[in-house]
Amino acid sequence: MLHAGSSIGIEKDDDTYFARLLFAEFFKRVAKDDITKAWYNTLRGNCAMSINRLLGLSPRSYAALLLASDFVSIGKRSNVQVNTTALKEWTKKDHYGLGGDRRGCAEHTQSNVVLQNINPTAEKGKKKDHHLIRIGYYYEEGETIVASKSINDGATPPPLTHRLRTIQRWFSLNIRDIISKQYQNEKLEQIEEWVRAKELGLDDQITYYVILPA
């Protein structure tokens, strides 16, 4: 039985709690897939190596999810800021079951990434510091090195499987009501632009599913 997160002292309010709970459950289900390899995905971008694409959401819906999860905010200088502490603590908090380290199914890090290895159409040779989340368990010796270098090496990411599509559909149906509350948020448009990262060449204009406001 699910309990409201704010009532048991896990998060500041129920929407934040349930957004983070479903986010974590998606990662755990993906990690349990037999053919899933440990891999790092970027917090920003609408392209093959982005968390947005892994979730199967539109950039607008993904931006609403980040707001609902309280993982991003608008700073004093009107710039988008990642709540790094909250993101890292979320992956490590026992309640969500992600582990948050090399033994778990997900962990957060930051790295200076070759943008063209995130999306082939990005500017050649350009690098940018990105928030990354590794999703999937390490099963064999040496996988830690393979996963940590995957984005910078431009290696081929795990394939989009039928099971992943099934998990995406489950997630979109369960997260709909939570993120729909963010569609009127005045910050949403700016967060969506940040997610797309067009100025970095990380938006290839493809989405798998679109969650529309009710």
mmCIF file with all atom_site columns, C-alpha atoms in Angstrom:
data_model
loop_
_atom_site.group_PDB
_atom_site.id
_atom_site.type_symbol
_atom_site.label_atom_id
_atom_site.label_alt_id
_atom_site.label_comp_id
_atom_site.label_asym_id
_atom_site.label_entity_id
_atom_site.label_seq_id
_atom_site.pdbx_PDB_ins_code
_atom_site.Cartn_x
_atom_site.Cartn_y
_atom_site.Cartn_z
_atom_site.occupancy
_atom_site.B_iso_or_equiv
_atom_site.pdbx_formal_charge
_atom_site.auth_seq_id
_atom_site.auth_comp_id
_atom_site.auth_asym_id
_atom_site.auth_atom_id
_atom_site.pdbx_PDB_model_num
ATOM 1   C CA . MET A 1 1   ? 0.000  0.000  0.000   1.00 0.00 ? 1   MET A CA 1
ATOM 2   C CA . LEU A 1 2   ? 1.330  3.440  -0.949  1.00 0.00 ? 2   LEU A CA 1
ATOM 3   C CA . HIS A 1 3   ? 1.504  6.090  1.742   1.00 0.00 ? 3   HIS A CA 1
ATOM 4   C CA . ALA A 1 4   ? 1.752  9.849  1.278   1.00 0.00 ? 4   ALA A CA 1
ATOM 5   C CA . GLY A 1 5   ? 5.429  10.759 1.417   1.00 0.00 ? 5   GLY A CA 1
ATOM 6   C CA . SER A 1 6   ? 4.987  14.005 3.321   1.00 0.00 ? 6   SER A CA 1
ATOM 7   C CA . SER A 1 7   ? 2.978  12.252 6.032   1.00 0.00 ? 7   SER A CA 1
ATOM 8   C CA . ILE A 1 8   ? 5.830  9.877  6.831   1.00 0.00 ? 8   ILE A CA 1
ATOM 9   C CA . GLY A 1 9   ? 8.574  12.486 6.523   1.00 0.00 ? 9   GLY A CA 1
ATOM 10  C CA . ILE A 1 10  ? 10.188 11.285 3.280   1.00 0.00 ? 10  ILE A CA 1
ATOM 11  C CA . GLU A 1 11  ? 9.593  14.327 1.042   1.00 0.00 ? 11  GLU A CA 1
ATOM 12  C CA . LYS A 1 12  ? 8.220  17.858 1.450   1.00 0.00 ? 12  LYS A CA 1
ATOM 13  C CA . ASP A 1 13  ? 4.814  17.035 -0.091  1.00 0.00 ? 13  ASP A CA 1
ATOM 14  C CA . ASP A 1 14  ? 2.870  14.135 -1.563  1.00 0.00 ? 14  ASP A CA 1
ATOM 15  C CA . ASP A 1 15  ? 3.307  15.098 -5.240  1.00 0.00 ? 15  ASP A CA 1
ATOM 16  C CA . THR A 1 16  ? 7.085  15.280 -4.870  1.00 0.00 ? 16  THR A CA 1
ATOM 17  C CA . TYR A 1 17  ? 7.077  11.930 -3.122  1.00 0.00 ? 17  TYR A CA 1
ATOM 18  C CA . PHE A 1 18  ? 4.962  10.103 -5.691  1.00 0.00 ? 18  PHE A CA 1
ATOM 19  C CA . ALA A 1 19  ? 6.826  11.672 -8.630  1.00 0.00 ? 19  ALA A CA 1
ATOM 20  C CA . ARG A 1 20  ? 10.146 10.450 -7.196  1.00 0.00 ? 20  ARG A CA 1
ATOM 21  C CA . LEU A 1 21  ? 8.671  7.082  -6.252  1.00 0.00 ? 21  LEU A CA 1
ATOM 22  C CA . LEU A 1 22  ? 7.423  6.385  -9.807  1.00 0.00 ? 22  LEU A CA 1
ATOM 23  C CA . PHE A 1 23  ? 10.641 7.768  -11.310 1.00 0.00 ? 23  PHE A CA 1
ATOM 24  C CA . ALA A 1 24  ? 12.618 5.308  -9.169  1.00 0.00 ? 24  ALA A CA 1
ATOM 25  C CA . GLU A 1 25  ? 10.270 2.433  -9.969  1.00 0.00 ? 25  GLU A CA 1
ATOM 26  C CA . PHE A 1 26  ? 10.807 3.033  -13.698 1.00 0.00 ? 26  PHE A CA 1
ATOM 27  C CA . PHE A 1 27  ? 14.592 2.806  -13.254 1.00 0.00 ? 27  PHE A CA 1
ATOM 28  C CA . LYS A 1 28  ? 14.264 -0.382 -11.189 1.00 0.00 ? 28  LYS A CA 1
ATOM 29  C CA . ARG A 1 29  ? 12.032 -2.054 -13.775 1.00 0.00 ? 29  ARG A CA 1
ATOM 30  C CA . VAL A 1 30  ? 14.408 -1.142 -16.594 1.00 0.00 ? 30  VAL A CA 1
ATOM 31  C CA . ALA A 1 31  ? 17.400 -2.390 -14.587 1.00 0.00 ? 31  ALA A CA 1
ATOM 32  C CA . LYS A 1 32  ? 15.708 -5.757 -14.025 1.00 0.00 ? 32  LYS A CA 1
ATOM 33  C CA . ASP A 1 33  ? 15.357 -6.376 -17.756 1.00 0.00 ? 33  ASP A CA 1
ATOM 34  C CA . ASP A 1 34  ? 17.564 -9.359 -18.611 1.00 0.00 ? 34  ASP A CA 1
ATOM 35  C CA . ILE A 1 35  ? 19.288 -7.594 -21.524 1.00 0.00 ? 35  ILE A CA 1
ATOM 36  C CA . THR A 1 36  ? 19.775 -4.228 -19.797 1.00 0.00 ? 36  THR A CA 1
ATOM 37  C CA . LYS A 1 37  ? 23.423 -3.194 -19.484 1.00 0.00 ? 37  LYS A CA 1
ATOM 38  C CA . ALA A 1 38  ? 24.644 -0.563 -17.037 1.00 0.00 ? 38  ALA A CA 1
ATOM 39  C CA . TRP A 1 39  ? 24.548 2.713  -18.937 1.00 0.00 ? 39  TRP A CA 1
ATOM 40  C CA . TYR A 1 40  ? 24.721 6.468  -18.298 1.00 0.00 ? 40  TYR A CA 1
ATOM 41  C CA . ASN A 1 41  ? 21.963 8.762  -19.611 1.00 0.00 ? 41  ASN A CA 1
ATOM 42  C CA . THR A 1 42  ? 21.926 12.558 -19.515 1.00 0.00 ? 42  THR A CA 1
ATOM 43  C CA . LEU A 1 43  ? 19.457 14.648 -17.515 1.00 0.00 ? 43  LEU A CA 1
ATOM 44  C CA . ARG A 1 44  ? 19.183 17.092 -20.449 1.00 0.00 ? 44  ARG A CA 1
ATOM 45  C CA . GLY A 1 45  ? 18.481 16.491 -24.128 1.00 0.00 ? 45  GLY A CA 1
ATOM 46  C CA . ASN A 1 46  ? 15.797 15.004 -26.366 1.00 0.00 ? 46  ASN A CA 1
ATOM 47  C CA . CYS A 1 47  ? 17.980 12.417 -28.068 1.00 0.00 ? 47  CYS A CA 1
ATOM 48  C CA . ALA A 1 48  ? 19.162 8.812  -27.892 1.00 0.00 ? 48  ALA A CA 1
ATOM 49  C CA . MET A 1 49  ? 21.292 9.151  -24.746 1.00 0.00 ? 49  MET A CA 1
ATOM 50  C CA . SER A 1 50  ? 18.842 11.267 -22.708 1.00 0.00 ? 50  SER A CA 1
ATOM 51  C CA . ILE A 1 51  ? 16.691 10.176 -19.762 1.00 0.00 ? 51  ILE A CA 1
ATOM 52  C CA . ASN A 1 52  ? 13.792 11.905 -21.498 1.00 0.00 ? 52  ASN A CA 1
ATOM 53  C CA . ARG A 1 53  ? 14.071 9.519  -24.443 1.00 0.00 ? 53  ARG A CA 1
ATOM 54  C CA . LEU A 1 54  ? 14.491 6.503  -22.163 1.00 0.00 ? 54  LEU A CA 1
ATOM 55  C CA . LEU A 1 55  ? 11.257 7.419  -20.365 1.00 0.00 ? 55  LEU A CA 1
ATOM 56  C CA . GLY A 1 56  ? 9.452  7.824  -23.684 1.00 0.00 ? 56  GLY A CA 1
ATOM 57  C CA . LEU A 1 57  ? 8.073  11.245 -22.740 1.00 0.00 ? 57  LEU A CA 1
ATOM 58  C CA . SER A 1 58  ? 7.728  14.448 -24.721 1.00 0.00 ? 58  SER A CA 1
ATOM 59  C CA . PRO A 1 59  ? 10.180 17.183 -23.631 1.00 0.00 ? 59  PRO A CA 1
ATOM 60  C CA . ARG A 1 60  ? 7.234  19.107 -22.128 1.00 0.00 ? 60  ARG A CA 1
ATOM 61  C CA . SER A 1 61  ? 6.048  16.126 -20.075 1.00 0.00 ? 61  SER A CA 1
ATOM 62  C CA . TYR A 1 62  ? 9.604  15.355 -18.963 1.00 0.00 ? 62  TYR A CA 1
ATOM 63  C CA . ALA A 1 63  ? 10.092 19.002 -17.908 1.00 0.00 ? 63  ALA A CA 1
ATOM 64  C CA . ALA A 1 64  ? 6.881  18.718 -15.880 1.00 0.00 ? 64  ALA A CA 1
ATOM 65  C CA . LEU A 1 65  ? 8.238  15.542 -14.262 1.00 0.00 ? 65  LEU A CA 1
ATOM 66  C CA . LEU A 1 66  ? 11.481 17.290 -13.258 1.00 0.00 ? 66  LEU A CA 1
ATOM 67  C CA . LEU A 1 67  ? 9.435  20.111 -11.705 1.00 0.00 ? 67  LEU A CA 1
ATOM 68  C CA . ALA A 1 68  ? 7.113  17.690 -9.912  1.00 0.00 ? 68  ALA A CA 1
ATOM 69  C CA . SER A 1 69  ? 10.145 15.806 -8.577  1.00 0.00 ? 69  SER A CA 1
ATOM 70  C CA . ASP A 1 70  ? 11.767 19.092 -7.479  1.00 0.00 ? 70  ASP A CA 1
ATOM 71  C CA . PHE A 1 71  ? 14.962 18.175 -9.307  1.00 0.00 ? 71  PHE A CA 1
ATOM 72  C CA . VAL A 1 72  ? 15.189 21.529 -11.132 1.00 0.00 ? 72  VAL A CA 1
ATOM 73  C CA . SER A 1 73  ? 14.313 25.127 -10.366 1.00 0.00 ? 73  SER A CA 1
ATOM 74  C CA . ILE A 1 74  ? 14.740 28.649 -11.741 1.00 0.00 ? 74  ILE A CA 1
ATOM 75  C CA . GLY A 1 75  ? 17.591 30.528 -10.056 1.00 0.00 ? 75  GLY A CA 1
ATOM 76  C CA . LYS A 1 76  ? 17.888 34.197 -9.081  1.00 0.00 ? 76  LYS A CA 1
ATOM 77  C CA . ARG A 1 77  ? 19.447 34.969 -12.462 1.00 0.00 ? 77  ARG A CA 1
ATOM 78  C CA . SER A 1 78  ? 16.516 33.309 -14.254 1.00 0.00 ? 78  SER A CA 1
ATOM 79  C CA . ASN A 1 79  ? 18.645 30.319 -15.206 1.00 0.00 ? 79  ASN A CA 1
ATOM 80  C CA . VAL A 1 80  ? 17.650 26.689 -14.778 1.00 0.00 ? 80  VAL A CA 1
ATOM 81  C CA . GLN A 1 81  ? 19.419 25.014 -11.876 1.00 0.00 ? 81  GLN A CA 1
ATOM 82  C CA . VAL A 1 82  ? 19.676 21.323 -11.061 1.00 0.00 ? 82  VAL A CA 1
ATOM 83  C CA . ASN A 1 83  ? 19.002 20.443 -7.435  1.00 0.00 ? 83  ASN A CA 1
ATOM 84  C CA . THR A 1 84  ? 22.111 18.289 -7.273  1.00 0.00 ? 84  THR A CA 1
ATOM 85  C CA . THR A 1 85  ? 21.773 17.475 -3.585  1.00 0.00 ? 85  THR A CA 1
ATOM 86  C CA . ALA A 1 86  ? 18.168 16.273 -3.986  1.00 0.00 ? 86  ALA A CA 1
ATOM 87  C CA . LEU A 1 87  ? 19.049 14.244 -7.075  1.00 0.00 ? 87  LEU A CA 1
ATOM 88  C CA . LYS A 1 88  ? 21.966 12.499 -5.402  1.00 0.00 ? 88  LYS A CA 1
ATOM 89  C CA . GLU A 1 89  ? 20.069 11.894 -2.142  1.00 0.00 ? 89  GLU A CA 1
ATOM 90  C CA . TRP A 1 90  ? 17.124 10.452 -4.093  1.00 0.00 ? 90  TRP A CA 1
ATOM 91  C CA . THR A 1 91  ? 19.318 7.783  -5.682  1.00 0.00 ? 91  THR A CA 1
ATOM 92  C CA . LYS A 1 92  ? 20.798 6.905  -2.283  1.00 0.00 ? 92  LYS A CA 1
ATOM 93  C CA . LYS A 1 93  ? 17.682 7.027  -0.108  1.00 0.00 ? 93  LYS A CA 1
ATOM 94  C CA . ASP A 1 94  ? 16.827 3.492  1.053   1.00 0.00 ? 94  ASP A CA 1
ATOM 95  C CA . HIS A 1 95  ? 13.098 4.040  0.635   1.00 0.00 ? 95  HIS A CA 1
ATOM 96  C CA . TYR A 1 96  ? 13.387 4.258  -3.165  1.00 0.00 ? 96  TYR A CA 1
ATOM 97  C CA . GLY A 1 97  ? 15.635 1.222  -3.502  1.00 0.00 ? 97  GLY A CA 1
ATOM 98  C CA . LEU A 1 98  ? 18.011 2.555  -6.186  1.00 0.00 ? 98  LEU A CA 1
ATOM 99  C CA . GLY A 1 99  ? 21.222 2.001  -4.256  1.00 0.00 ? 99  GLY A CA 1
ATOM 100 C CA . GLY A 1 100 ? 22.956 5.154  -5.431  1.00 0.00 ? 100 GLY A CA 1
ATOM 101 C CA . ASP A 1 101 ? 26.377 3.519  -5.815  1.00 0.00 ? 101 ASP A CA 1
ATOM 102 C CA . ARG A 1 102 ? 28.125 0.965  -8.041  1.00 0.00 ? 102 ARG A CA 1
ATOM 103 C CA . ARG A 1 103 ? 26.255 -1.897 -6.357  1.00 0.00 ? 103 ARG A CA 1
ATOM 104 C CA . GLY A 1 104 ? 22.826 -0.381 -6.947  1.00 0.00 ? 104 GLY A CA 1
ATOM 105 C CA . CYS A 1 105 ? 20.671 -0.145 -10.074 1.00 0.00 ? 105 CYS A CA 1
ATOM 106 C CA . ALA A 1 106 ? 21.130 3.628  -10.454 1.00 0.00 ? 106 ALA A CA 1
ATOM 107 C CA . GLU A 1 107 ? 23.584 6.339  -9.431  1.00 0.00 ? 107 GLU A CA 1
ATOM 108 C CA . HIS A 1 108 ? 24.119 10.029 -10.155 1.00 0.00 ? 108 HIS A CA 1
ATOM 109 C CA . THR A 1 109 ? 27.319 11.702 -11.317 1.00 0.00 ? 109 THR A CA 1
ATOM 110 C CA . GLN A 1 110 ? 28.553 14.717 -13.280 1.00 0.00 ? 110 GLN A CA 1
ATOM 111 C CA . SER A 1 111 ? 31.001 14.567 -16.159 1.00 0.00 ? 111 SER A CA 1
ATOM 112 C CA . ASN A 1 112 ? 32.445 16.671 -18.962 1.00 0.00 ? 112 ASN A CA 1
ATOM 113 C CA . VAL A 1 113 ? 30.783 14.963 -21.926 1.00 0.00 ? 113 VAL A CA 1
ATOM 114 C CA . VAL A 1 114 ? 31.529 15.025 -25.660 1.00 0.00 ? 114 VAL A CA 1
ATOM 115 C CA . LEU A 1 115 ? 28.195 16.307 -26.984 1.00 0.00 ? 115 LEU A CA 1
ATOM 116 C CA . GLN A 1 116 ? 28.445 14.505 -30.316 1.00 0.00 ? 116 GLN A CA 1
ATOM 117 C CA . ASN A 1 117 ? 28.524 11.224 -28.414 1.00 0.00 ? 117 ASN A CA 1
ATOM 118 C CA . ILE A 1 118 ? 25.167 12.085 -26.838 1.00 0.00 ? 118 ILE A CA 1
ATOM 119 C CA . ASN A 1 119 ? 23.656 13.103 -30.174 1.00 0.00 ? 119 ASN A CA 1
ATOM 120 C CA . PRO A 1 120 ? 25.560 12.660 -33.480 1.00 0.00 ? 120 PRO A CA 1
ATOM 121 C CA . THR A 1 121 ? 24.191 15.943 -34.857 1.00 0.00 ? 121 THR A CA 1
ATOM 122 C CA . ALA A 1 122 ? 25.748 18.019 -32.055 1.00 0.00 ? 122 ALA A CA 1
ATOM 123 C CA . GLU A 1 123 ? 28.757 20.245 -32.749 1.00 0.00 ? 123 GLU A CA 1
ATOM 124 C CA . LYS A 1 124 ? 31.877 18.181 -33.338 1.00 0.00 ? 124 LYS A CA 1
ATOM 125 C CA . GLY A 1 125 ? 34.471 18.249 -30.563 1.00 0.00 ? 125 GLY A CA 1
ATOM 126 C CA . LYS A 1 126 ? 32.402 20.365 -28.181 1.00 0.00 ? 126 LYS A CA 1
ATOM 127 C CA . LYS A 1 127 ? 32.176 19.287 -24.528 1.00 0.00 ? 127 LYS A CA 1
ATOM 128 C CA . LYS A 1 128 ? 29.787 20.233 -21.743 1.00 0.00 ? 128 LYS A CA 1
ATOM 129 C CA . ASP A 1 129 ? 29.444 19.345 -18.083 1.00 0.00 ? 129 ASP A CA 1
ATOM 130 C CA . HIS A 1 130 ? 26.316 17.204 -17.665 1.00 0.00 ? 130 HIS A CA 1
ATOM 131 C CA . HIS A 1 131 ? 24.348 15.512 -14.927 1.00 0.00 ? 131 HIS A CA 1
ATOM 132 C CA . LEU A 1 132 ? 24.242 11.798 -15.673 1.00 0.00 ? 132 LEU A CA 1
ATOM 133 C CA . ILE A 1 133 ? 22.390 8.854  -14.151 1.00 0.00 ? 133 ILE A CA 1
ATOM 134 C CA . ARG A 1 134 ? 23.652 5.320  -14.591 1.00 0.00 ? 134 ARG A CA 1
ATOM 135 C CA . ILE A 1 135 ? 20.770 2.877  -14.974 1.00 0.00 ? 135 ILE A CA 1
ATOM 136 C CA . GLY A 1 136 ? 21.259 -0.902 -14.777 1.00 0.00 ? 136 GLY A CA 1
ATOM 137 C CA . TYR A 1 137 ? 23.282 -3.262 -12.604 1.00 0.00 ? 137 TYR A CA 1
ATOM 138 C CA . TYR A 1 138 ? 26.948 -4.161 -13.005 1.00 0.00 ? 138 TYR A CA 1
ATOM 139 C CA . TYR A 1 139 ? 27.038 -7.928 -13.475 1.00 0.00 ? 139 TYR A CA 1
ATOM 140 C CA . GLU A 1 140 ? 30.593 -8.552 -14.638 1.00 0.00 ? 140 GLU A CA 1
ATOM 141 C CA . GLU A 1 141 ? 34.080 -7.318 -13.790 1.00 0.00 ? 141 GLU A CA 1
ATOM 142 C CA . GLY A 1 142 ? 34.997 -4.359 -15.995 1.00 0.00 ? 142 GLY A CA 1
ATOM 143 C CA . GLU A 1 143 ? 31.457 -3.141 -16.641 1.00 0.00 ? 143 GLU A CA 1
ATOM 144 C CA . THR A 1 144 ? 32.103 -0.167 -14.362 1.00 0.00 ? 144 THR A CA 1
ATOM 145 C CA . ILE A 1 145 ? 34.717 1.122  -16.795 1.00 0.00 ? 145 ILE A CA 1
ATOM 146 C CA . VAL A 1 146 ? 32.570 0.401  -19.849 1.00 0.00 ? 146 VAL A CA 1
ATOM 147 C CA . ALA A 1 147 ? 29.561 2.256  -18.427 1.00 0.00 ? 147 ALA A CA 1
ATOM 148 C CA . SER A 1 148 ? 31.508 5.248  -17.101 1.00 0.00 ? 148 SER A CA 1
ATOM 149 C CA . LYS A 1 149 ? 33.154 5.794  -20.478 1.00 0.00 ? 149 LYS A CA 1
ATOM 150 C CA . SER A 1 150 ? 30.103 4.999  -22.610 1.00 0.00 ? 150 SER A CA 1
ATOM 151 C CA . ILE A 1 151 ? 29.029 8.561  -23.363 1.00 0.00 ? 151 ILE A CA 1
ATOM 152 C CA . ASN A 1 152 ? 32.513 9.966  -23.897 1.00 0.00 ? 152 ASN A CA 1
ATOM 153 C CA . ASP A 1 153 ? 33.459 7.010  -26.113 1.00 0.00 ? 153 ASP A CA 1
ATOM 154 C CA . GLY A 1 154 ? 30.311 7.270  -28.221 1.00 0.00 ? 154 GLY A CA 1
ATOM 155 C CA . ALA A 1 155 ? 29.580 3.573  -27.728 1.00 0.00 ? 155 ALA A CA 1
ATOM 156 C CA . THR A 1 156 ? 26.280 2.094  -28.895 1.00 0.00 ? 156 THR A CA 1
ATOM 157 C CA . PRO A 1 157 ? 23.634 2.281  -26.135 1.00 0.00 ? 157 PRO A CA 1
ATOM 158 C CA . PRO A 1 158 ? 21.342 -0.617 -25.194 1.00 0.00 ? 158 PRO A CA 1
ATOM 159 C CA . PRO A 1 159 ? 18.516 -1.193 -27.737 1.00 0.00 ? 159 PRO A CA 1
ATOM 160 C CA . LEU A 1 160 ? 14.901 -0.106 -27.400 1.00 0.00 ? 160 LEU A CA 1
ATOM 161 C CA . THR A 1 161 ? 13.170 -3.390 -26.588 1.00 0.00 ? 161 THR A CA 1
ATOM 162 C CA . HIS A 1 162 ? 9.522  -4.463 -26.427 1.00 0.00 ? 162 HIS A CA 1
ATOM 163 C CA . ARG A 1 163 ? 9.887  -4.779 -22.653 1.00 0.00 ? 163 ARG A CA 1
ATOM 164 C CA . LEU A 1 164 ? 11.185 -1.200 -22.417 1.00 0.00 ? 164 LEU A CA 1
ATOM 165 C CA . ARG A 1 165 ? 8.190  0.053  -24.420 1.00 0.00 ? 165 ARG A CA 1
ATOM 166 C CA . THR A 1 166 ? 5.912  -1.817 -22.012 1.00 0.00 ? 166 THR A CA 1
ATOM 167 C CA . ILE A 1 167 ? 7.610  -0.150 -19.032 1.00 0.00 ? 167 ILE A CA 1
ATOM 168 C CA . GLN A 1 168 ? 7.312  3.241  -20.761 1.00 0.00 ? 168 GLN A CA 1
ATOM 169 C CA . ARG A 1 169 ? 3.560  2.752  -21.226 1.00 0.00 ? 169 ARG A CA 1
ATOM 170 C CA . TRP A 1 170 ? 3.182  1.729  -17.567 1.00 0.00 ? 170 TRP A CA 1
ATOM 171 C CA . PHE A 1 171 ? 5.084  4.832  -16.477 1.00 0.00 ? 171 PHE A CA 1
ATOM 172 C CA . SER A 1 172 ? 3.161  7.269  -18.713 1.00 0.00 ? 172 SER A CA 1
ATOM 173 C CA . LEU A 1 173 ? -0.181 6.009  -17.418 1.00 0.00 ? 173 LEU A CA 1
ATOM 174 C CA . ASN A 1 174 ? 0.825  6.205  -13.750 1.00 0.00 ? 174 ASN A CA 1
ATOM 175 C CA . ILE A 1 175 ? 2.658  9.550  -13.839 1.00 0.00 ? 175 ILE A CA 1
ATOM 176 C CA . ARG A 1 176 ? 0.010  11.389 -15.894 1.00 0.00 ? 176 ARG A CA 1
ATOM 177 C CA . ASP A 1 177 ? -2.023 12.860 -13.025 1.00 0.00 ? 177 ASP A CA 1
ATOM 178 C CA . ILE A 1 178 ? 1.044  14.037 -11.118 1.00 0.00 ? 178 ILE A CA 1
ATOM 179 C CA . ILE A 1 179 ? 2.763  15.876 -13.945 1.00 0.00 ? 179 ILE A CA 1
ATOM 180 C CA . SER A 1 180 ? -0.476 17.303 -15.376 1.00 0.00 ? 180 SER A CA 1
ATOM 181 C CA . LYS A 1 181 ? -0.548 19.589 -12.332 1.00 0.00 ? 181 LYS A CA 1
ATOM 182 C CA . GLN A 1 182 ? 2.634  21.224 -13.650 1.00 0.00 ? 182 GLN A CA 1
ATOM 183 C CA . TYR A 1 183 ? 1.259  22.139 -17.095 1.00 0.00 ? 183 TYR A CA 1
ATOM 184 C CA . GLN A 1 184 ? 0.121  25.546 -15.805 1.00 0.00 ? 184 GLN A CA 1
ATOM 185 C CA . ASN A 1 185 ? 3.401  26.205 -14.023 1.00 0.00 ? 185 ASN A CA 1
ATOM 186 C CA . GLU A 1 186 ? 4.895  29.445 -15.346 1.00 0.00 ? 186 GLU A CA 1
ATOM 187 C CA . LYS A 1 187 ? 8.352  27.870 -15.171 1.00 0.00 ? 187 LYS A CA 1
ATOM 188 C CA . LEU A 1 188 ? 7.459  24.949 -17.453 1.00 0.00 ? 188 LEU A CA 1
ATOM 189 C CA . GLU A 1 189 ? 8.288  26.576 -20.794 1.00 0.00 ? 189 GLU A CA 1
ATOM 190 C CA . GLN A 1 190 ? 11.766 27.602 -19.652 1.00 0.00 ? 190 GLN A CA 1
ATOM 191 C CA . ILE A 1 191 ? 12.433 24.149 -18.181 1.00 0.00 ? 191 ILE A CA 1
ATOM 192 C CA . GLU A 1 192 ? 11.303 22.536 -21.445 1.00 0.00 ? 192 GLU A CA 1
ATOM 193 C CA . GLU A 1 193 ? 13.731 24.690 -23.452 1.00 0.00 ? 193 GLU A CA 1
ATOM 194 C CA . TRP A 1 194 ? 16.492 23.698 -21.031 1.00 0.00 ? 194 TRP A CA 1
ATOM 195 C CA . VAL A 1 195 ? 15.596 20.032 -21.473 1.00 0.00 ? 195 VAL A CA 1
ATOM 196 C CA . ARG A 1 196 ? 15.711 20.255 -25.279 1.00 0.00 ? 196 ARG A CA 1
ATOM 197 C CA . ALA A 1 197 ? 19.145 21.931 -25.160 1.00 0.00 ? 197 ALA A CA 1
ATOM 198 C CA . LYS A 1 198 ? 18.873 23.037 -28.787 1.00 0.00 ? 198 LYS A CA 1
ATOM 199 C CA . GLU A 1 199 ? 21.842 25.364 -28.360 1.00 0.00 ? 199 GLU A CA 1
ATOM 200 C CA . LEU A 1 200 ? 23.958 22.277 -27.629 1.00 0.00 ? 200 LEU A CA 1
ATOM 201 C CA . GLY A 1 201 ? 22.549 20.244 -30.509 1.00 0.00 ? 201 GLY A CA 1
ATOM 202 C CA . LEU A 1 202 ? 20.831 17.746 -28.209 1.00 0.00 ? 202 LEU A CA 1
ATOM 203 C CA . ASP A 1 203 ? 17.304 17.932 -29.643 1.00 0.00 ? 203 ASP A CA 1
ATOM 204 C CA . ASP A 1 204 ? 16.611 15.583 -32.547 1.00 0.00 ? 204 ASP A CA 1
ATOM 205 C CA . GLN A 1 205 ? 12.856 16.313 -32.493 1.00 0.00 ? 205 GLN A CA 1
ATOM 206 C CA . ILE A 1 206 ? 11.790 12.690 -31.916 1.00 0.00 ? 206 ILE A CA 1
ATOM 207 C CA . THR A 1 207 ? 9.537  11.493 -29.102 1.00 0.00 ? 207 THR A CA 1
ATOM 208 C CA . TYR A 1 208 ? 7.894  8.138  -28.435 1.00 0.00 ? 208 TYR A CA 1
ATOM 209 C CA . TYR A 1 209 ? 4.874  9.160  -26.383 1.00 0.00 ? 209 TYR A CA 1
ATOM 210 C CA . VAL A 1 210 ? 3.243  12.463 -25.554 1.00 0.00 ? 210 VAL A CA 1
ATOM 211 C CA . ILE A 1 211 ? 1.273  12.986 -22.351 1.00 0.00 ? 211 ILE A CA 1
ATOM 212 C CA . LEU A 1 212 ? -1.326 15.668 -22.925 1.00 0.00 ? 212 LEU A CA 1
ATOM 213 C CA . PRO A 1 213 ? -3.062 17.723 -20.240 1.00 0.00 ? 213 PRO A CA 1
ATOM 214 C CA . ALA A 1 214 ? -6.374 16.223 -19.110 1.00 0.00 ? 214 ALA A CA 1
#
